[in-house]
Amino acid sequence: MQTVTTPAPAKTEPDFNLTMAFQPVWDARLGEVYAYEALVRGPQGEGAREVIDAIQPGDRYAFDQQCRVAAIKQAVAAGILKTPALLSINFFPDVITDPFADSARTMRVAKETGLPPERLMFEFAEHDRLDGCRMAETIEAHRKMHMQTAFDDFGSGDVGLALLSRFTPDAIKLDPVLVRGLSSSWSRRLLVEKMIEMARLRAVRLIAEGVETRADYDKLLALGVRYFQGYYIAHPRIGVLEQPRLRPAA
C-alpha cells in the first residue's frame, strides 16, 4: 500500500493592518513641501518604535513589504498626487536579498496608484546593519528603478561619515540629536556646518530633522540649510498630508 504524503500548508504572510502618519519635509527656499515621510503607527496610535519592536524576526520581511505598500496607498488616498512632494519611506535594508525583486511589489503598487517611482525616496533607517556591497547594490538598484535613497540619522556617529565617504545618496537627514538646541550650542553648530559643507561638495540634499523651535530653524537657515522636518514645521498626522504655514525664506 502506497503511503500518500500530505504537503505542509504554505506559510501565510501575517497581515499587520498598518496605519501611516505623514510628516512634511519643508523646502524653505520654494516655500512648499518637498516630501512627506510615512511613519507607521499601531492600532491604538502607538509610535513607530513600539510597533517595530513588537515585530518577530521572522516577520521583518513581510512587515517591510507591507509598510511600503501601506505608505503608498495611504499617501495617494490622502492626496499626494495633487502635490509635487516625494513620498519618503523607511525600510529594513538588512532583509533585502535582491533589491530589484524585493522592490517588485512596491513598483507594482506605485504603478497601480499612479505614483511615479521618481517620487519615492527610501530611507536607510538601519544602515549600520547592512554590509557595503549590499548597500551599493541597493542604491544602484534604486537609481535604475528611478527611486531615490536617503541616509537617516546622519552624523550620529562614525558610521554616517564613513558611509558618505563611500556612497552618494540623494539626501541625508541630520540626526535630531545634532539639530535640537543647535541655536545655543557652539559645538553642534560646528558639526552641522561640516555636514552642510560635506553635503554641498557631494551634491547631496541635506535635511535638518528634529527642528522643534523657531530659534533652531532660524539658525539652520542662516547656516544655509534648505530642507526642514520637525514639530516646528508640522506634527505627523495619520492619513493627512499637513500643509505647513510658513513663508519662503527671504
CSV table of C-alpha atoms in Angstrom, one decimal:
chain,number,residue,atom,x,y,z
A,1,MET,CA,0.0,0.0,0.0
A,2,GLN,CA,1.4,3.3,-1.1
A,3,THR,CA,1.7,6.0,1.6
A,4,VAL,CA,0.4,9.4,0.5
A,5,THR,CA,2.2,12.3,2.0
A,6,THR,CA,0.2,15.4,2.5
A,7,PRO,CA,2.2,18.5,1.7
A,8,ALA,CA,2.6,21.0,4.5
A,9,PRO,CA,0.5,24.1,4.1
A,10,ALA,CA,2.2,27.1,2.7
A,11,LYS,CA,3.2,29.7,5.3
A,12,THR,CA,0.7,32.6,5.3
A,13,GLU,CA,2.2,36.1,5.4
A,14,PRO,CA,1.0,37.9,8.5
A,15,ASP,CA,-1.3,40.8,8.0
A,16,PHE,CA,-0.2,43.8,10.1
A,17,ASN,CA,-3.1,46.1,9.2
A,18,LEU,CA,-0.8,49.1,9.1
A,19,THR,CA,-1.7,52.7,9.6
A,20,MET,CA,0.5,55.5,8.4
A,21,ALA,CA,1.1,59.0,9.7
A,22,PHE,CA,2.7,61.6,7.4
A,23,GLN,CA,5.1,64.4,8.4
A,24,PRO,CA,6.2,67.0,5.9
A,25,VAL,CA,9.7,68.0,4.9
A,26,TRP,CA,9.7,71.7,4.2
A,27,ASP,CA,11.6,73.4,1.4
A,28,ALA,CA,12.2,76.8,2.8
A,29,ARG,CA,13.5,78.2,-0.5
A,30,LEU,CA,10.5,77.3,-2.5
A,31,GLY,CA,8.0,77.6,0.4
A,32,GLU,CA,6.4,74.2,-0.3
A,33,VAL,CA,6.6,70.6,1.0
A,34,TYR,CA,9.5,68.8,-0.5
A,35,ALA,CA,8.5,65.3,0.8
A,36,TYR,CA,6.2,63.5,3.2
A,37,GLU,CA,7.7,60.9,5.4
A,38,ALA,CA,5.5,57.9,6.1
A,39,LEU,CA,5.6,56.9,9.8
A,40,VAL,CA,4.0,53.6,10.9
A,41,ARG,CA,1.5,53.7,13.7
A,42,GLY,CA,-0.1,51.0,15.8
A,43,PRO,CA,-3.9,50.3,16.1
A,44,GLN,CA,-4.0,52.4,19.3
A,45,GLY,CA,-1.8,55.2,17.9
A,46,GLU,CA,1.5,53.5,19.1
A,47,GLY,CA,4.6,55.1,17.8
A,48,ALA,CA,6.9,53.6,15.2
A,49,ARG,CA,9.5,52.3,17.7
A,50,GLU,CA,6.9,50.5,19.7
A,51,VAL,CA,5.4,48.9,16.6
A,52,ILE,CA,8.7,47.8,15.2
A,53,ASP,CA,10.0,46.4,18.5
A,54,ALA,CA,7.0,44.1,18.6
A,55,ILE,CA,7.8,42.5,15.1
A,56,GLN,CA,9.2,39.0,15.3
A,57,PRO,CA,12.5,38.4,13.5
A,58,GLY,CA,10.9,36.0,11.0
A,59,ASP,CA,8.2,38.6,10.1
A,60,ARG,CA,10.5,41.5,9.4
A,61,TYR,CA,10.5,41.0,5.6
A,62,ALA,CA,6.7,40.8,5.4
A,63,PHE,CA,6.4,43.9,7.7
A,64,ASP,CA,8.9,45.8,5.5
A,65,GLN,CA,6.9,44.9,2.3
A,66,GLN,CA,3.6,45.8,3.8
A,67,CYS,CA,4.9,49.1,5.2
A,68,ARG,CA,5.9,50.2,1.6
A,69,VAL,CA,2.5,49.2,0.2
A,70,ALA,CA,0.6,50.9,3.1
A,71,ALA,CA,2.7,54.1,2.7
A,72,ILE,CA,2.0,54.4,-1.0
A,73,LYS,CA,-1.7,53.5,-0.9
A,74,GLN,CA,-2.5,55.8,2.1
A,75,ALA,CA,-0.4,58.7,0.8
A,76,VAL,CA,-2.3,58.5,-2.5
A,77,ALA,CA,-5.6,58.3,-0.7
A,78,ALA,CA,-4.6,61.4,1.3
A,79,GLY,CA,-3.9,63.4,-1.9
A,80,ILE,CA,-0.2,63.3,-2.5
A,81,LEU,CA,-0.8,63.1,-6.3
A,82,LYS,CA,-2.2,66.6,-6.1
A,83,THR,CA,1.2,67.9,-4.8
A,84,PRO,CA,4.7,67.8,-6.2
A,85,ALA,CA,6.0,66.2,-3.0
A,86,LEU,CA,8.1,63.0,-2.7
A,87,LEU,CA,7.0,60.1,-0.5
A,88,SER,CA,9.7,59.1,1.9
A,89,ILE,CA,9.5,55.5,3.2
A,90,ASN,CA,11.6,53.9,5.9
A,91,PHE,CA,12.6,50.3,5.2
A,92,PHE,CA,14.7,47.4,6.6
A,93,PRO,CA,17.7,47.1,4.3
A,94,ASP,CA,19.0,44.1,6.2
A,95,VAL,CA,16.1,41.9,5.0
A,96,ILE,CA,16.8,42.6,1.3
A,97,THR,CA,18.1,39.7,-0.7
A,98,ASP,CA,17.6,41.1,-4.2
A,99,PRO,CA,17.0,44.9,-4.5
A,100,PHE,CA,15.1,44.5,-7.8
A,101,ALA,CA,13.0,41.6,-6.8
A,102,ASP,CA,12.2,42.9,-3.4
A,103,SER,CA,11.0,46.2,-4.9
A,104,ALA,CA,8.7,44.5,-7.4
A,105,ARG,CA,5.6,44.8,-5.1
A,106,THR,CA,6.5,48.4,-4.4
A,107,MET,CA,6.8,49.2,-8.1
A,108,ARG,CA,3.6,47.4,-8.9
A,109,VAL,CA,1.6,49.3,-6.3
A,110,ALA,CA,3.1,52.6,-7.3
A,111,LYS,CA,2.1,52.0,-10.9
A,112,GLU,CA,-1.4,50.9,-9.9
A,113,THR,CA,-1.9,54.1,-7.8
A,114,GLY,CA,-0.3,56.4,-10.4
A,115,LEU,CA,2.6,57.5,-8.2
A,116,PRO,CA,5.8,57.8,-10.3
A,117,PRO,CA,8.8,55.9,-9.0
A,118,GLU,CA,10.9,59.0,-9.1
A,119,ARG,CA,8.7,60.4,-6.3
A,120,LEU,CA,9.6,57.6,-4.0
A,121,MET,CA,12.6,58.0,-1.6
A,122,PHE,CA,13.7,55.2,0.7
A,123,GLU,CA,15.5,55.9,4.0
A,124,PHE,CA,18.2,53.7,5.2
A,125,ALA,CA,16.9,53.5,8.8
A,126,GLU,CA,19.3,50.8,9.9
A,127,HIS,CA,22.3,51.3,7.6
A,128,ASP,CA,24.8,50.1,10.1
A,129,ARG,CA,23.3,46.6,9.8
A,130,LEU,CA,24.0,46.4,6.0
A,131,ASP,CA,27.3,45.5,4.5
A,132,GLY,CA,28.9,47.8,2.0
A,133,CYS,CA,28.4,45.6,-1.1
A,134,ARG,CA,24.7,45.1,-0.3
A,135,MET,CA,24.3,48.9,0.3
A,136,ALA,CA,25.9,49.7,-3.0
A,137,GLU,CA,23.7,47.2,-4.8
A,138,THR,CA,20.6,48.7,-3.2
A,139,ILE,CA,21.4,52.3,-4.0
A,140,GLU,CA,22.3,51.4,-7.6
A,141,ALA,CA,19.1,49.3,-8.0
A,142,HIS,CA,17.0,52.2,-6.7
A,143,ARG,CA,18.6,54.5,-9.2
A,144,LYS,CA,18.0,52.2,-12.1
A,145,MET,CA,14.4,52.0,-11.0
A,146,HIS,CA,14.3,55.8,-10.8
A,147,MET,CA,13.8,55.8,-7.0
A,148,GLN,CA,15.8,57.9,-4.5
A,149,THR,CA,17.6,56.9,-1.3
A,150,ALA,CA,18.4,58.8,1.8
A,151,PHE,CA,20.6,58.2,4.9
A,152,ASP,CA,18.6,58.8,8.1
A,153,ASP,CA,20.0,59.9,11.5
A,154,PHE,CA,23.2,61.1,9.7
A,155,GLY,CA,26.0,62.4,11.9
A,156,SER,CA,25.1,60.2,15.0
A,157,GLY,CA,28.5,58.6,14.9
A,158,ASP,CA,31.4,57.5,12.7
A,159,VAL,CA,29.0,55.2,10.6
A,160,GLY,CA,27.4,58.1,8.9
A,161,LEU,CA,30.6,59.8,7.9
A,162,ALA,CA,32.1,56.6,6.7
A,163,LEU,CA,29.0,55.9,4.6
A,164,LEU,CA,29.1,59.3,2.9
A,165,SER,CA,32.8,58.8,2.1
A,166,ARG,CA,31.9,55.6,0.2
A,167,PHE,CA,28.4,56.2,-1.2
A,168,THR,CA,26.4,59.1,-2.6
A,169,PRO,CA,22.7,59.0,-1.7
A,170,ASP,CA,20.2,61.5,-2.9
A,171,ALA,CA,19.8,63.0,0.5
A,172,ILE,CA,21.0,62.8,4.1
A,173,LYS,CA,18.9,63.6,7.2
A,174,LEU,CA,20.7,65.1,10.1
A,175,ASP,CA,20.3,63.3,13.4
A,176,PRO,CA,17.8,65.2,15.6
A,177,VAL,CA,20.3,65.0,18.4
A,178,LEU,CA,22.5,67.4,16.5
A,179,VAL,CA,19.6,69.7,15.5
A,180,ARG,CA,17.8,70.1,18.7
A,181,GLY,CA,19.2,73.1,20.7
A,182,LEU,CA,21.7,73.9,17.9
A,183,SER,CA,20.9,77.6,18.2
A,184,SER,CA,22.5,77.6,21.7
A,185,SER,CA,25.3,75.1,21.2
A,186,TRP,CA,28.6,76.2,19.6
A,187,SER,CA,29.9,72.6,19.3
A,188,ARG,CA,26.7,71.4,17.5
A,189,ARG,CA,26.9,74.3,15.1
A,190,LEU,CA,30.4,73.4,14.2
A,191,LEU,CA,29.5,69.8,13.5
A,192,VAL,CA,26.4,70.8,11.4
A,193,GLU,CA,28.5,73.3,9.4
A,194,LYS,CA,30.9,70.5,8.5
A,195,MET,CA,27.9,68.3,7.5
A,196,ILE,CA,26.5,71.0,5.3
A,197,GLU,CA,29.8,71.6,3.6
A,198,MET,CA,30.3,67.8,3.0
A,199,ALA,CA,26.8,67.5,1.5
A,200,ARG,CA,27.4,70.5,-0.7
A,201,LEU,CA,30.6,69.1,-2.0
A,202,ARG,CA,28.9,65.8,-2.8
A,203,ALA,CA,25.8,67.4,-4.3
A,204,VAL,CA,23.6,65.7,-1.7
A,205,ARG,CA,20.4,67.3,-0.3
A,206,LEU,CA,20.7,67.9,3.4
A,207,ILE,CA,17.5,67.7,5.6
A,208,ALA,CA,17.5,69.0,9.2
A,209,GLU,CA,15.4,66.6,11.1
A,210,GLY,CA,14.1,67.3,14.6
A,211,VAL,CA,13.6,71.1,14.2
A,212,GLU,CA,11.4,72.0,17.2
A,213,THR,CA,11.9,75.7,17.8
A,214,ARG,CA,12.0,78.9,15.8
A,215,ALA,CA,15.4,79.7,17.1
A,216,ASP,CA,16.9,76.4,15.7
A,217,TYR,CA,15.0,76.9,12.4
A,218,ASP,CA,16.4,80.5,12.0
A,219,LYS,CA,19.9,79.4,12.9
A,220,LEU,CA,19.8,76.5,10.4
A,221,LEU,CA,18.5,78.8,7.7
A,222,ALA,CA,21.4,81.2,8.4
A,223,LEU,CA,23.8,78.3,8.0
A,224,GLY,CA,22.4,77.5,4.6
A,225,VAL,CA,20.0,74.6,5.3
A,226,ARG,CA,17.1,74.5,2.8
A,227,TYR,CA,15.1,71.4,3.9
A,228,PHE,CA,13.5,71.0,7.4
A,229,GLN,CA,11.5,68.4,9.3
A,230,GLY,CA,10.2,68.5,12.8
A,231,TYR,CA,7.5,69.6,15.2
A,232,TYR,CA,8.2,73.3,14.4
A,233,ILE,CA,7.3,72.6,10.8
A,234,ALA,CA,4.4,70.2,11.5
A,235,HIS,CA,3.5,67.2,13.6
A,236,PRO,CA,2.9,63.8,11.9
A,237,ARG,CA,-0.8,63.2,11.2
A,238,ILE,CA,-2.5,59.9,10.5
A,239,GLY,CA,-3.9,59.8,7.0
A,240,VAL,CA,-3.4,63.6,6.5
A,241,LEU,CA,-0.8,65.5,4.4
A,242,GLU,CA,-0.3,68.6,6.5
A,243,GLN,CA,0.5,71.9,4.8
A,244,PRO,CA,2.9,74.0,7.0
A,245,ARG,CA,2.0,77.7,7.4
A,246,LEU,CA,5.5,79.0,6.8
A,247,ARG,CA,6.7,81.6,4.3
A,248,PRO,CA,9.5,81.0,1.9
A,249,ALA,CA,12.9,82.1,3.3
A,250,ALA,CA,13.9,85.6,2.1
